Structures are given as C-alpha cells and as structure tokens.
Amino acid sequence: MEGSGFTSPPVWQYPKRGGLVLAGERSFKGETFFELRWWADGGTTPTGKGVTIPPDAVPALAEALATYVASRGSGAV
C-alpha cells in the first residue's frame, strides 16, 4: 500500500468486484481521516466510492456497528 496515504495498514478489508473495500486511517494534504472506500484493480486504485470521517468520530461509528450486529443476532462483538 506504499504511496496510498494509509498511515498504517488498513484495519479491515472486504473483497468486492475485482477490488477491495478498505477501512483505515489515511492522510492527504496534511489532513488525517478514517475512510471506508472501494479500491479497484485488485485493491490498488482508490475510487470515488467511499466515505471519510474524522478519527475522533470512529468510536461512535464502532458503537453503532456493534449495536447493529447485536440487533441482527449475528454473534458476539
């Protein structure tokens, strides 16, 4: 992922349509953010299909996802 802007390896990935949906912290033009984005071409090319949020909003997102998983009875979080 060299040159991808990730500050460390992505924390999550999911294969999709010949690429990967990646989640992790990135930096661009001096700004740091957390993103969930589809990367095409085997996970090497970022696309416009994604969302970025401030790093301090990640705990609230994690709580919301845990609540969602629990509501579906999908197992332990």
PDB file of C-alpha atoms in Angstrom:
ATOM      1  CA  MET A   1       0.000   0.000   0.000  1.00  0.00           C
ATOM      2  CA  GLU A   2       3.015   2.223  -0.413  1.00  0.00           C
ATOM      3  CA  GLY A   3       2.009   5.654  -1.675  1.00  0.00           C
ATOM      4  CA  SER A   4      -1.639   5.037  -0.760  1.00  0.00           C
ATOM      5  CA  GLY A   5      -1.737   7.574   2.050  1.00  0.00           C
ATOM      6  CA  PHE A   6      -2.537   4.965   4.699  1.00  0.00           C
ATOM      7  CA  THR A   7      -0.810   5.865   7.972  1.00  0.00           C
ATOM      8  CA  SER A   8      -0.698   2.138   8.844  1.00  0.00           C
ATOM      9  CA  PRO A   9      -2.117  -0.999   7.197  1.00  0.00           C
ATOM     10  CA  PRO A  10      -5.918  -0.955   6.778  1.00  0.00           C
ATOM     11  CA  VAL A  11      -7.793  -2.384   9.759  1.00  0.00           C
ATOM     12  CA  TRP A  12     -10.422  -4.147   7.643  1.00  0.00           C
ATOM     13  CA  GLN A  13     -10.873  -5.319   4.062  1.00  0.00           C
ATOM     14  CA  TYR A  14     -13.629  -6.966   2.062  1.00  0.00           C
ATOM     15  CA  PRO A  15     -13.261  -8.345  -1.492  1.00  0.00           C
ATOM     16  CA  LYS A  16     -15.634  -6.695  -3.967  1.00  0.00           C
ATOM     17  CA  ARG A  17     -15.832  -6.668  -7.792  1.00  0.00           C
ATOM     18  CA  GLY A  18     -12.163  -7.307  -8.510  1.00  0.00           C
ATOM     19  CA  GLY A  19     -11.028  -4.894  -5.817  1.00  0.00           C
ATOM     20  CA  LEU A  20     -11.218  -4.388  -2.082  1.00  0.00           C
ATOM     21  CA  VAL A  21     -13.286  -2.294   0.275  1.00  0.00           C
ATOM     22  CA  LEU A  22     -10.682  -0.986   2.723  1.00  0.00           C
ATOM     23  CA  ALA A  23     -11.111   0.718   6.081  1.00  0.00           C
ATOM     24  CA  GLY A  24      -8.286   2.548   7.772  1.00  0.00           C
ATOM     25  CA  GLU A  25      -6.629   5.813   8.618  1.00  0.00           C
ATOM     26  CA  ARG A  26      -5.186   7.878   5.787  1.00  0.00           C
ATOM     27  CA  SER A  27      -3.525  11.209   5.390  1.00  0.00           C
ATOM     28  CA  PHE A  28      -3.929  13.607   2.451  1.00  0.00           C
ATOM     29  CA  LYS A  29      -2.635  17.162   2.092  1.00  0.00           C
ATOM     30  CA  GLY A  30      -1.792  17.295   5.785  1.00  0.00           C
ATOM     31  CA  GLU A  31      -5.226  16.102   6.960  1.00  0.00           C
ATOM     32  CA  THR A  32      -5.747  12.773   8.744  1.00  0.00           C
ATOM     33  CA  PHE A  33      -9.060  10.936   8.440  1.00  0.00           C
ATOM     34  CA  PHE A  34     -10.606   7.475   8.679  1.00  0.00           C
ATOM     35  CA  GLU A  35     -12.081   6.118   5.482  1.00  0.00           C
ATOM     36  CA  LEU A  36     -14.116   3.248   4.144  1.00  0.00           C
ATOM     37  CA  ARG A  37     -13.575   3.099   0.373  1.00  0.00           C
ATOM     38  CA  TRP A  38     -13.699   0.729  -2.583  1.00  0.00           C
ATOM     39  CA  TRP A  39     -10.284   0.343  -4.179  1.00  0.00           C
ATOM     40  CA  ALA A  40     -10.402  -1.066  -7.744  1.00  0.00           C
ATOM     41  CA  ASP A  41      -7.794  -3.032  -9.695  1.00  0.00           C
ATOM     42  CA  GLY A  42      -7.169  -5.638  -7.022  1.00  0.00           C
ATOM     43  CA  GLY A  43      -7.185  -3.035  -4.276  1.00  0.00           C
ATOM     44  CA  THR A  44      -4.557  -0.714  -5.778  1.00  0.00           C
ATOM     45  CA  THR A  45      -6.625   2.196  -7.140  1.00  0.00           C
ATOM     46  CA  PRO A  46      -8.837   4.342  -4.898  1.00  0.00           C
ATOM     47  CA  THR A  47     -12.255   5.204  -6.313  1.00  0.00           C
ATOM     48  CA  GLY A  48     -14.754   7.937  -5.515  1.00  0.00           C
ATOM     49  CA  LYS A  49     -16.968   5.329  -3.880  1.00  0.00           C
ATOM     50  CA  GLY A  50     -16.300   5.780  -0.203  1.00  0.00           C
ATOM     51  CA  VAL A  51     -16.680   7.955   2.835  1.00  0.00           C
ATOM     52  CA  THR A  52     -14.266   9.715   5.154  1.00  0.00           C
ATOM     53  CA  ILE A  53     -14.829  10.751   8.757  1.00  0.00           C
ATOM     54  CA  PRO A  54     -12.695  12.475  11.405  1.00  0.00           C
ATOM     55  CA  PRO A  55     -10.693   9.992  13.518  1.00  0.00           C
ATOM     56  CA  ASP A  56     -12.448  11.166  16.679  1.00  0.00           C
ATOM     57  CA  ALA A  57     -15.805  10.012  15.194  1.00  0.00           C
ATOM     58  CA  VAL A  58     -14.603   6.396  14.834  1.00  0.00           C
ATOM     59  CA  PRO A  59     -15.564   5.292  18.389  1.00  0.00           C
ATOM     60  CA  ALA A  60     -19.192   6.365  17.824  1.00  0.00           C
ATOM     61  CA  LEU A  61     -19.218   4.506  14.487  1.00  0.00           C
ATOM     62  CA  ALA A  62     -17.805   1.402  16.202  1.00  0.00           C
ATOM     63  CA  GLU A  63     -20.579   1.585  18.803  1.00  0.00           C
ATOM     64  CA  ALA A  64     -23.225   1.958  16.103  1.00  0.00           C
ATOM     65  CA  LEU A  65     -21.841  -1.041  14.206  1.00  0.00           C
ATOM     66  CA  ALA A  66     -21.730  -3.132  17.391  1.00  0.00           C
ATOM     67  CA  THR A  67     -25.367  -2.204  18.082  1.00  0.00           C
ATOM     68  CA  TYR A  68     -26.288  -3.165  14.521  1.00  0.00           C
ATOM     69  CA  VAL A  69     -24.537  -6.556  14.807  1.00  0.00           C
ATOM     70  CA  ALA A  70     -26.234  -7.258  18.150  1.00  0.00           C
ATOM     71  CA  SER A  71     -29.655  -6.339  16.739  1.00  0.00           C
ATOM     72  CA  ARG A  72     -29.248  -8.872  13.940  1.00  0.00           C
ATOM     73  CA  GLY A  73     -28.269 -11.654  16.309  1.00  0.00           C
ATOM     74  CA  SER A  74     -25.091 -12.081  14.274  1.00  0.00           C
ATOM     75  CA  GLY A  75     -22.961 -13.201  17.187  1.00  0.00           C
ATOM     76  CA  ALA A  76     -20.621 -11.624  19.689  1.00  0.00           C
ATOM     77  CA  VAL A  77     -18.987  -8.305  19.045  1.00  0.00           C
TER      78      VAL A  77
END
